[in-house]
Short mmCIF file of N, CA and C in Angstrom, two decimals:
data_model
loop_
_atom_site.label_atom_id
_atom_site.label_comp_id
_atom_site.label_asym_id
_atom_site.label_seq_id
_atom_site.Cartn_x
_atom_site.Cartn_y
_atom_site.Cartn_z
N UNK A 23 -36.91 -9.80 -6.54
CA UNK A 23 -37.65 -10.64 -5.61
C UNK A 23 -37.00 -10.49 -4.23
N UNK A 24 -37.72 -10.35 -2.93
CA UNK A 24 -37.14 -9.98 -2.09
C UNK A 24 -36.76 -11.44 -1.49
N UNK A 25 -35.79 -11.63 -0.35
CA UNK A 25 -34.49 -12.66 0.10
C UNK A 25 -36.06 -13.61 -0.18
N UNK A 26 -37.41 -12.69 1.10
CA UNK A 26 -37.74 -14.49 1.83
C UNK A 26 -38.04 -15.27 0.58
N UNK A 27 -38.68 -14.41 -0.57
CA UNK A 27 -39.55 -15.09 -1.44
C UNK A 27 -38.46 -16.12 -2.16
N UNK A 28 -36.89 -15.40 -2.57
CA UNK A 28 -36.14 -15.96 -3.06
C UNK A 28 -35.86 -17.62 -2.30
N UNK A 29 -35.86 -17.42 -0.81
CA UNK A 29 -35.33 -18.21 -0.12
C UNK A 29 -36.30 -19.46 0.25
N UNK A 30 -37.76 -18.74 0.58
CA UNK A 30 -38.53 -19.87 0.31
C UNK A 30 -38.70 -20.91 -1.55
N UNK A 31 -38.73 -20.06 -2.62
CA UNK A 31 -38.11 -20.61 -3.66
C UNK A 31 -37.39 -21.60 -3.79
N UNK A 32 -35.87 -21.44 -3.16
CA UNK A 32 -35.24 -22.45 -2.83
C UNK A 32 -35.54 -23.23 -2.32
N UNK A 33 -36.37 -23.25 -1.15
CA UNK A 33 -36.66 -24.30 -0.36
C UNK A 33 -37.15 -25.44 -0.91
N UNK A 34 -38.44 -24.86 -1.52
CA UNK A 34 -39.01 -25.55 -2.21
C UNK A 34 -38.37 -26.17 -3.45
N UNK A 35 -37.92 -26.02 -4.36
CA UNK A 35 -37.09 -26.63 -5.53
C UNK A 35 -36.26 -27.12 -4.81
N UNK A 36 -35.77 -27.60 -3.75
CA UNK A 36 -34.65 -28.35 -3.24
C UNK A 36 -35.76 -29.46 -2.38
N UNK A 37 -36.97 -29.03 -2.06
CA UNK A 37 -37.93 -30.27 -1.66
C UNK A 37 -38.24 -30.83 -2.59
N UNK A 38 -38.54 -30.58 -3.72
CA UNK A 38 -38.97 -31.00 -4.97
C UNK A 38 -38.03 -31.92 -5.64
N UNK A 39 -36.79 -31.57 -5.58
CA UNK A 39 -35.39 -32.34 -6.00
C UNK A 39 -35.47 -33.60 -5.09
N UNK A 40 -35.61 -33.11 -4.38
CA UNK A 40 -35.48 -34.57 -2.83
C UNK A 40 -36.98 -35.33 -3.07
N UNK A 41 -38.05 -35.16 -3.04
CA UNK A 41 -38.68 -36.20 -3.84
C UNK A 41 -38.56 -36.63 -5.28
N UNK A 42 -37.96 -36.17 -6.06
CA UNK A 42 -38.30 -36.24 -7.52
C UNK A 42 -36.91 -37.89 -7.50
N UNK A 43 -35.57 -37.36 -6.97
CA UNK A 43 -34.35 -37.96 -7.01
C UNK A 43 -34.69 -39.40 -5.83
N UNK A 44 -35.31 -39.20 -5.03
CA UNK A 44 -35.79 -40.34 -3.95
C UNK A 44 -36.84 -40.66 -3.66
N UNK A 45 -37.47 -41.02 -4.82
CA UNK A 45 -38.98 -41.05 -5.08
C UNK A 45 -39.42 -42.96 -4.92
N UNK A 46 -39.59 -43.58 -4.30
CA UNK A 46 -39.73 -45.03 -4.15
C UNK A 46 -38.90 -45.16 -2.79
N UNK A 47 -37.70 -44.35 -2.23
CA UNK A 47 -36.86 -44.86 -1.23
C UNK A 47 -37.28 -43.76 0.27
N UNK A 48 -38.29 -44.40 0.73
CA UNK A 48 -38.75 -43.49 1.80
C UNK A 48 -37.72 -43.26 2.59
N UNK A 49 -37.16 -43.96 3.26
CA UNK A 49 -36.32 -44.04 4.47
C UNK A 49 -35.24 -42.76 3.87
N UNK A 50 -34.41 -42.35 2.72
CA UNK A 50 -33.38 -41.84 2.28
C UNK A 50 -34.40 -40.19 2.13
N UNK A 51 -35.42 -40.63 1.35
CA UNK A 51 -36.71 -38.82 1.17
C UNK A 51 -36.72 -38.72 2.67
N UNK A 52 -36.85 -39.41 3.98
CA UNK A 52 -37.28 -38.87 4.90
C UNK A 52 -36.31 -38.34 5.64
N UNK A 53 -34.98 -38.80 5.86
CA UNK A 53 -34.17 -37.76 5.80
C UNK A 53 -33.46 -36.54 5.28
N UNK A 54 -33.87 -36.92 3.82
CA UNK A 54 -33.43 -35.81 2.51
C UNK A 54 -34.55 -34.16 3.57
N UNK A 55 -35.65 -34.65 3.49
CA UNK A 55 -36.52 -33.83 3.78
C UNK A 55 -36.29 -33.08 5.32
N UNK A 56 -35.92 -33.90 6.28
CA UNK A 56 -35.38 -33.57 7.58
C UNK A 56 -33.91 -32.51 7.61
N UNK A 57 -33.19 -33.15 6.79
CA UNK A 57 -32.05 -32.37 7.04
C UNK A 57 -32.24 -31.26 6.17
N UNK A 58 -32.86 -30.96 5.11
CA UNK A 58 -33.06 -29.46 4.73
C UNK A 58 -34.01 -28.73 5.43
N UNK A 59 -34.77 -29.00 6.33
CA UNK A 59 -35.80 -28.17 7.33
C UNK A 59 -34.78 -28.27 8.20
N UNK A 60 -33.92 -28.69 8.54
CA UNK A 60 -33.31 -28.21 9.42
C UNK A 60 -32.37 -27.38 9.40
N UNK A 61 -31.15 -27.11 8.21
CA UNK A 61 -30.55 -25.85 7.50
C UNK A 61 -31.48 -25.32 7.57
N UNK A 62 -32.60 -24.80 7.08
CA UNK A 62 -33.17 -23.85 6.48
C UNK A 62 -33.58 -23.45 8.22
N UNK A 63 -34.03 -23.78 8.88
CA UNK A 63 -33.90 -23.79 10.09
C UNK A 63 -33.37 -22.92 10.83
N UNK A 64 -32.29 -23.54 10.72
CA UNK A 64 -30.88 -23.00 11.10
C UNK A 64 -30.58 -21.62 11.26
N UNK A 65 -30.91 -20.91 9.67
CA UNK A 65 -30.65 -19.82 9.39
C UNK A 65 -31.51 -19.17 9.25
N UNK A 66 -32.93 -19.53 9.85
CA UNK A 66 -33.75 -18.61 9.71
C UNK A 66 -33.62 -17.13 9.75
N UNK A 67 -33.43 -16.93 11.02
CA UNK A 67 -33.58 -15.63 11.34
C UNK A 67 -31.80 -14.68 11.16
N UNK A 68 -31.50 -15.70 9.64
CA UNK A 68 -29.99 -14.62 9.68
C UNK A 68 -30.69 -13.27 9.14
N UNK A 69 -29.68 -11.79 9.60
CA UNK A 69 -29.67 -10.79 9.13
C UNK A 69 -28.56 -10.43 8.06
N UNK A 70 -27.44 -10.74 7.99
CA UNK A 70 -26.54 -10.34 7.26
C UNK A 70 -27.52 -10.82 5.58
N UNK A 71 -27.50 -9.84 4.62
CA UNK A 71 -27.80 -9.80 3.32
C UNK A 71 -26.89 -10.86 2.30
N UNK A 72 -25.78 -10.38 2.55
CA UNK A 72 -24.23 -11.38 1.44
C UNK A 72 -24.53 -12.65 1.92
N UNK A 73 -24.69 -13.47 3.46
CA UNK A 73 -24.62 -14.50 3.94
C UNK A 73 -26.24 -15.37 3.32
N UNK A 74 -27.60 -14.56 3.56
CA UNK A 74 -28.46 -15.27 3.08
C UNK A 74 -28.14 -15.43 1.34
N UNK A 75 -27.75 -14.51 0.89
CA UNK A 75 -27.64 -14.99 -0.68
C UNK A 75 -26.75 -16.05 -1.02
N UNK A 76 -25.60 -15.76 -0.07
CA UNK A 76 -24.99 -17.11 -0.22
C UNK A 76 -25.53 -18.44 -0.16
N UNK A 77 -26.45 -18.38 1.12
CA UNK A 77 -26.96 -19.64 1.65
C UNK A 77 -28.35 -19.85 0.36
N UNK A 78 -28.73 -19.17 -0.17
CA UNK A 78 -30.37 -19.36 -1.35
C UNK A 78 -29.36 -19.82 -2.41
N UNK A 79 -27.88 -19.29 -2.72
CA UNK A 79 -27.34 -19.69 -4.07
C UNK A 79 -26.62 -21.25 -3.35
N UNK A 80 -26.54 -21.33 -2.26
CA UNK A 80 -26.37 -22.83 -2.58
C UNK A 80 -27.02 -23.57 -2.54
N UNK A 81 -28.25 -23.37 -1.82
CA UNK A 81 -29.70 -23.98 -1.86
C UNK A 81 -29.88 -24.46 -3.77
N UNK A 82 -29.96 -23.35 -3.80
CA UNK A 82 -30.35 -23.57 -5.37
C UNK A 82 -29.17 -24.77 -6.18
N UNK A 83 -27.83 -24.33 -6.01
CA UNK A 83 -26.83 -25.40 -6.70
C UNK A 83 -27.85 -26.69 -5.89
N UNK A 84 -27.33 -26.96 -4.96
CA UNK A 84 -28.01 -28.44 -4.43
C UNK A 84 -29.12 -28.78 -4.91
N UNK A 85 -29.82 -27.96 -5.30
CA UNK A 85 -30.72 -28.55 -6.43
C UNK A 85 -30.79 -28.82 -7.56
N UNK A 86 -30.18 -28.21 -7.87
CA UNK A 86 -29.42 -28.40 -9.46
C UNK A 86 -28.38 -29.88 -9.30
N UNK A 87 -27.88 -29.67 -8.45
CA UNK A 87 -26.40 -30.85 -8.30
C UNK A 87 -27.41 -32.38 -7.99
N UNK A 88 -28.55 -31.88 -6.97
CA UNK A 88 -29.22 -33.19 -7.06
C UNK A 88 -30.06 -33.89 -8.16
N UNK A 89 -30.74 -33.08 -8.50
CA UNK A 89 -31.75 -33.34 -10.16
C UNK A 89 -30.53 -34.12 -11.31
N UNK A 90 -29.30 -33.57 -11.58
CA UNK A 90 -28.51 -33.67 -12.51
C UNK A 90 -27.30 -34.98 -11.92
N UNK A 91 -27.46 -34.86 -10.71
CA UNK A 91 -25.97 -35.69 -10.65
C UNK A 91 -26.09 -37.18 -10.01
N UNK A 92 -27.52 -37.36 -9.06
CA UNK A 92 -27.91 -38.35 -8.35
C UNK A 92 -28.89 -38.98 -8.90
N UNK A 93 -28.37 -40.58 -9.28
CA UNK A 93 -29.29 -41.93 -9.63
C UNK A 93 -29.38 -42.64 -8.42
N UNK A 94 -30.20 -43.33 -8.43
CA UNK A 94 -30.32 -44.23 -7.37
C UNK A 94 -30.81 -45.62 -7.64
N UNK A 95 -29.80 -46.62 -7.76
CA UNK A 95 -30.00 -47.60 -8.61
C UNK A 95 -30.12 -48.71 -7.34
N UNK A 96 -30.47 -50.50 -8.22
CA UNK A 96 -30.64 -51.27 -7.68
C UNK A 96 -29.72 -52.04 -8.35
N UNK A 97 -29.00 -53.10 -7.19
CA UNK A 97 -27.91 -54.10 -8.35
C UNK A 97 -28.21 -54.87 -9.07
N UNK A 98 -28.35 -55.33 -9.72
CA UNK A 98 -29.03 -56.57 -10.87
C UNK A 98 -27.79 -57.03 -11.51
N UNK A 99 -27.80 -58.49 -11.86
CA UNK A 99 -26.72 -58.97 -12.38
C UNK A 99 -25.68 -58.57 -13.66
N UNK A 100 -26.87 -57.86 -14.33
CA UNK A 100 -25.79 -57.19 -15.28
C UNK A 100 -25.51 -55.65 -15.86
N UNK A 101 -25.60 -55.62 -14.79
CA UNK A 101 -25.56 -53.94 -13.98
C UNK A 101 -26.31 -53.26 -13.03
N UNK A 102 -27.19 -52.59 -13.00
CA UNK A 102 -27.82 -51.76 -12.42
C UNK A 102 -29.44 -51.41 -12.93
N UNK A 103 -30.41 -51.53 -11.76
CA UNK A 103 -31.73 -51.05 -12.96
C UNK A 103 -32.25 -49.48 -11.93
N UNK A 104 -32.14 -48.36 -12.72
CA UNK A 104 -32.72 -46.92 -12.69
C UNK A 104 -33.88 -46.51 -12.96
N UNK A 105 -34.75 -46.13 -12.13
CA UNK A 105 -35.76 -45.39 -12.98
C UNK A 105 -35.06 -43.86 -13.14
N UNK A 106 -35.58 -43.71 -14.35
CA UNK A 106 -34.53 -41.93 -14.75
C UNK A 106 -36.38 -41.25 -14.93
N UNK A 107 -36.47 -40.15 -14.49
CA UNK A 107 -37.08 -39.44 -15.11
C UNK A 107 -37.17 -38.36 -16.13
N UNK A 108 -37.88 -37.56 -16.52
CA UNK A 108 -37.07 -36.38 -17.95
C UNK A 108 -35.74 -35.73 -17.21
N UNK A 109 -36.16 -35.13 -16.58
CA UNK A 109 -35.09 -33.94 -16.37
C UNK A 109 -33.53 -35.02 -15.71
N UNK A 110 -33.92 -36.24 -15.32
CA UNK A 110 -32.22 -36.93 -15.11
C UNK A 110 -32.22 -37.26 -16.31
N UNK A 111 -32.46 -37.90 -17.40
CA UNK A 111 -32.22 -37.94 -18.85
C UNK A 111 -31.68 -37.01 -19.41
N UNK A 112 -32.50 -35.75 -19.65
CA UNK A 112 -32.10 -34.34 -20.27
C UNK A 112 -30.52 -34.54 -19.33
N UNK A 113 -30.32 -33.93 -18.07
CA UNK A 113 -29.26 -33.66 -17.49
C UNK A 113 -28.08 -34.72 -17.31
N UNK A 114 -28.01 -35.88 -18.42
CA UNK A 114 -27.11 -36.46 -18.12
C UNK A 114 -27.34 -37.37 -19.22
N UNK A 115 -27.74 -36.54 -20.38
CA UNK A 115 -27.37 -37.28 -21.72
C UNK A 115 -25.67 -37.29 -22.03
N UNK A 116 -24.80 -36.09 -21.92
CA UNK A 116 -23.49 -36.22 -22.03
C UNK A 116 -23.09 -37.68 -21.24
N UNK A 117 -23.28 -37.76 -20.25
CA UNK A 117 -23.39 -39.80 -19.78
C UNK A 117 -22.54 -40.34 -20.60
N UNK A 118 -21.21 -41.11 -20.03
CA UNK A 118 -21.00 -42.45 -21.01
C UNK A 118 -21.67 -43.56 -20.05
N UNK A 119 -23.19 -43.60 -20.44
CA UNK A 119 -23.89 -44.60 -20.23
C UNK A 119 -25.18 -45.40 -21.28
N UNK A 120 -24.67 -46.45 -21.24
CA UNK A 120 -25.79 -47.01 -21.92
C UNK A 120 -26.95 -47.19 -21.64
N UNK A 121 -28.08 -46.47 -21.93
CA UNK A 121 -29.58 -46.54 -21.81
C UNK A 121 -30.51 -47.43 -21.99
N UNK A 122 -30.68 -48.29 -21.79
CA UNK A 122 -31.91 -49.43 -22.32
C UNK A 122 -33.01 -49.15 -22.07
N UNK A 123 -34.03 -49.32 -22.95
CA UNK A 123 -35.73 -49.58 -22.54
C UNK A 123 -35.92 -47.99 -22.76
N UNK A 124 -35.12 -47.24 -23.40
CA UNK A 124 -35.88 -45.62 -23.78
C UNK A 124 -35.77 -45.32 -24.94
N UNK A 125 -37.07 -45.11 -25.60
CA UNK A 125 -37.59 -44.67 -27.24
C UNK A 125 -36.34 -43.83 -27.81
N UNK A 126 -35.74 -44.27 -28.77
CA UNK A 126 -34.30 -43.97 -29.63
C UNK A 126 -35.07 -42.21 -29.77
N UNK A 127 -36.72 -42.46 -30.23
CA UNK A 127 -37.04 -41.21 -30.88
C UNK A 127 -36.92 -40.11 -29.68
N UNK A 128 -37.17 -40.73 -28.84
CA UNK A 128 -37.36 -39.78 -27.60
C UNK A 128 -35.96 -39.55 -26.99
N UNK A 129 -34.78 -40.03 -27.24
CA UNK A 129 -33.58 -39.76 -27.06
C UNK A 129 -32.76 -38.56 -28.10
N UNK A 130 -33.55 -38.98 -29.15
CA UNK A 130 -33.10 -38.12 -30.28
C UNK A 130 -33.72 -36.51 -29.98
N UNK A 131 -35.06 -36.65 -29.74
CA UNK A 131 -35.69 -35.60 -29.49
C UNK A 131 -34.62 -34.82 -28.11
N UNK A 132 -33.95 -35.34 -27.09
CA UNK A 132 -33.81 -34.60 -25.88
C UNK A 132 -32.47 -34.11 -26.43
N UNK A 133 -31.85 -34.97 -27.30
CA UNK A 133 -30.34 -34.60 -27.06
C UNK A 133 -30.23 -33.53 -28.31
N UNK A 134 -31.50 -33.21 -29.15
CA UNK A 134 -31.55 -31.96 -30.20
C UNK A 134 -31.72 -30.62 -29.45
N UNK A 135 -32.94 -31.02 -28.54
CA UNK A 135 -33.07 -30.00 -27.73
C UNK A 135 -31.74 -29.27 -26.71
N UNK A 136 -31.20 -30.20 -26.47
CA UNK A 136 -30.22 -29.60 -25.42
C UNK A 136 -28.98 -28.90 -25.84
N UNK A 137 -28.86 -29.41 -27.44
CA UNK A 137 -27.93 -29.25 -28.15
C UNK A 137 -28.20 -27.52 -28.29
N UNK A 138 -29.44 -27.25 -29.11
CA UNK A 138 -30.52 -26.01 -29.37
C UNK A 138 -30.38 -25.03 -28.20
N UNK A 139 -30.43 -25.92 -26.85
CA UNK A 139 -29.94 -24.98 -25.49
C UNK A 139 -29.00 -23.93 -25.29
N UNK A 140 -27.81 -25.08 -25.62
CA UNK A 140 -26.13 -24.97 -25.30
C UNK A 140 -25.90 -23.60 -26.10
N UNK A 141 -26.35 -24.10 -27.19
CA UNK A 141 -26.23 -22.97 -28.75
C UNK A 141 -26.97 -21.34 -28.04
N UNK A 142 -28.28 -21.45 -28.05
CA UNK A 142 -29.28 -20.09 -27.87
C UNK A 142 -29.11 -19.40 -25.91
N UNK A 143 -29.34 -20.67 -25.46
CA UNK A 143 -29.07 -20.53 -23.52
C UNK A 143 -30.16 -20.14 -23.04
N UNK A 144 -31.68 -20.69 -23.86
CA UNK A 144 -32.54 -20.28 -23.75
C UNK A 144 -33.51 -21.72 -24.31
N UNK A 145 -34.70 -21.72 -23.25
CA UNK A 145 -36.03 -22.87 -24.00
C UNK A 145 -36.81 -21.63 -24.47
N UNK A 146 -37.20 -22.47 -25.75
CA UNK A 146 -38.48 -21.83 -27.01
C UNK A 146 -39.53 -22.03 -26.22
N UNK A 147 -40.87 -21.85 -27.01
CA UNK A 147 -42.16 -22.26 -26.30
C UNK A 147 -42.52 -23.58 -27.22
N UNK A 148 -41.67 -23.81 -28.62
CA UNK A 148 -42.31 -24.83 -28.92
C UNK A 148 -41.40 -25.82 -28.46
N UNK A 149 -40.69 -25.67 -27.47
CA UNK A 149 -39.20 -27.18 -27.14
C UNK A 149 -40.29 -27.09 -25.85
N UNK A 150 -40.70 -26.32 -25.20
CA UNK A 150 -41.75 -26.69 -23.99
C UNK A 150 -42.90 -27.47 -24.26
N UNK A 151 -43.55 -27.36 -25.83
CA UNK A 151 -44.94 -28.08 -26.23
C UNK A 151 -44.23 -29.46 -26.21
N UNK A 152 -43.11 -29.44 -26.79
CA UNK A 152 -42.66 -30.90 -27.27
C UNK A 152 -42.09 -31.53 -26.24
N UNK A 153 -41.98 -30.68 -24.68
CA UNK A 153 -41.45 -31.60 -23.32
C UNK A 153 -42.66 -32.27 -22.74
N UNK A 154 -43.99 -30.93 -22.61
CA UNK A 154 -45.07 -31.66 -22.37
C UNK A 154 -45.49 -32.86 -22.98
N UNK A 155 -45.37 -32.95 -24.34
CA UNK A 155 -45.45 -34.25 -24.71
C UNK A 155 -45.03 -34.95 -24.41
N UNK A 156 -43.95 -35.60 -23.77
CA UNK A 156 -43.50 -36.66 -23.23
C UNK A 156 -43.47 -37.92 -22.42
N UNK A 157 -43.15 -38.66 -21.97
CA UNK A 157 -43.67 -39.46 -20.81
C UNK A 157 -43.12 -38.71 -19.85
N UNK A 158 -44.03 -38.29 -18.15
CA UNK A 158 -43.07 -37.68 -17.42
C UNK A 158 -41.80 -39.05 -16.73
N UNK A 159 -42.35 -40.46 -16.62
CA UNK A 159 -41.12 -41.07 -16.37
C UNK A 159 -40.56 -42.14 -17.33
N UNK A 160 -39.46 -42.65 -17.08
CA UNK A 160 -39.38 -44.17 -18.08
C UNK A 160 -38.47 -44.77 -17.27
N UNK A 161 -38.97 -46.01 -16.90
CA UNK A 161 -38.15 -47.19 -16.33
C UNK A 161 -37.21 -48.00 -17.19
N UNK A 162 -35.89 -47.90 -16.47
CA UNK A 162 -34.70 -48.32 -17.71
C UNK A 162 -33.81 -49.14 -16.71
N UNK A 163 -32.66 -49.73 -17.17
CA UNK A 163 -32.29 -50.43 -16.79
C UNK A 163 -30.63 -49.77 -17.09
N UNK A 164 -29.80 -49.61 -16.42
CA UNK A 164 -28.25 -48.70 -17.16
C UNK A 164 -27.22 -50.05 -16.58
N UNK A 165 -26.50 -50.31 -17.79
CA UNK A 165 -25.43 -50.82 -17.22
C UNK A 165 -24.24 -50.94 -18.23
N UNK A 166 -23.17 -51.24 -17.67
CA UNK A 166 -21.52 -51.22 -18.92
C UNK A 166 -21.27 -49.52 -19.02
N UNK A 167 -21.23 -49.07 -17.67
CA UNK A 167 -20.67 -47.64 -17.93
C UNK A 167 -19.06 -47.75 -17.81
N UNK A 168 -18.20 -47.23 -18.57
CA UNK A 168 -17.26 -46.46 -18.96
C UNK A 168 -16.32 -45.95 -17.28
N UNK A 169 -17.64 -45.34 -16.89
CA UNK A 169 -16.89 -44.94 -15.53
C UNK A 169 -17.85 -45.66 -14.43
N UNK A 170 -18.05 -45.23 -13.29
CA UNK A 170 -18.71 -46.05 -11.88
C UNK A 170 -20.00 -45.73 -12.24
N UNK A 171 -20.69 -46.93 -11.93
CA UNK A 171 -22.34 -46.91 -12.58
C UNK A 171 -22.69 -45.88 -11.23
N UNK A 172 -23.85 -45.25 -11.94
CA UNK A 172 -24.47 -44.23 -10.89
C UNK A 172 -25.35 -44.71 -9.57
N UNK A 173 -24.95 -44.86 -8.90
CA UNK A 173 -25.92 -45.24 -7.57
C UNK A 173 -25.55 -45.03 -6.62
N UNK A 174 -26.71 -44.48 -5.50
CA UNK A 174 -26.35 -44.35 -4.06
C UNK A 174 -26.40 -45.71 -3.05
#
């Protein structure tokens, strides 16, 4: 794939991360969204080859690091309430966090799958039938973590 296609790629999956992760908190998406048009910006018109790959492979981590690593919680008295969607669930079942308000079956189902991942390093087509099935969100409530509850 040549840089731009790679690089617009990135772009996009790192816009996508920034609404998906700050989805209800306009004020935080509207800068999420500002300051990556503006990197990307930035470097438009680099020529060096090593430097744009650098800059698309960290594009890409930051998307990865945001989907997987950023909750954005509200305080509530006895902890914190999250909306998680699939892919922050999937990416942060290892969590020492307690989950409330999400189907045991549907917990069971993600953490077989990921297990199935780790093992092969590869999704089937039938672990894709069985994601489509899913709810794409679930409103939960996390609190009594082990380490610092997740929130920005």
């Amino acid at each position: 794939m040549s840089s731009k296609l790679t690089s617009l790629s990135a772009y996009r999956s790192l816009l996508r991360a920034s609404r998906l992760v700050f989805n209800g908190d306009t004020r935080t998406l509207n800068l999420s969204l500002r300051q990556i048009r503006t990197e990307f910006e930035k470097n438009r018109f680099e020529k060096d080859e090593k430097k744009i790959q650098k800059l698309i492979s960290d594009a890409q981590e930051a998307s990865s690091f945001l989907i997987s690593s950023v909750l954005q919680g509200v305080k509530e008295q006895d902890g914190f309430k999250i909306r998680l969607n699939k892919k922050q669930v999937e990416a942060n079942l290892d969590a020492n966090v307690t989950i409330k308000g999400i189907d045991d079956q549907y917990l069971e189902n993600l953490e077989r799958r990921a297990g199935r991942k780790k093992n092969r390093g590869e999704n089937s087509a039938d672990e894709t039938a069985v994601e489509q099935q899913q709810q794409p969100s679930t409103e939960s409530s996390c609190c009594k973590s082990s380490s610092q509850p997740a929130s920005n």
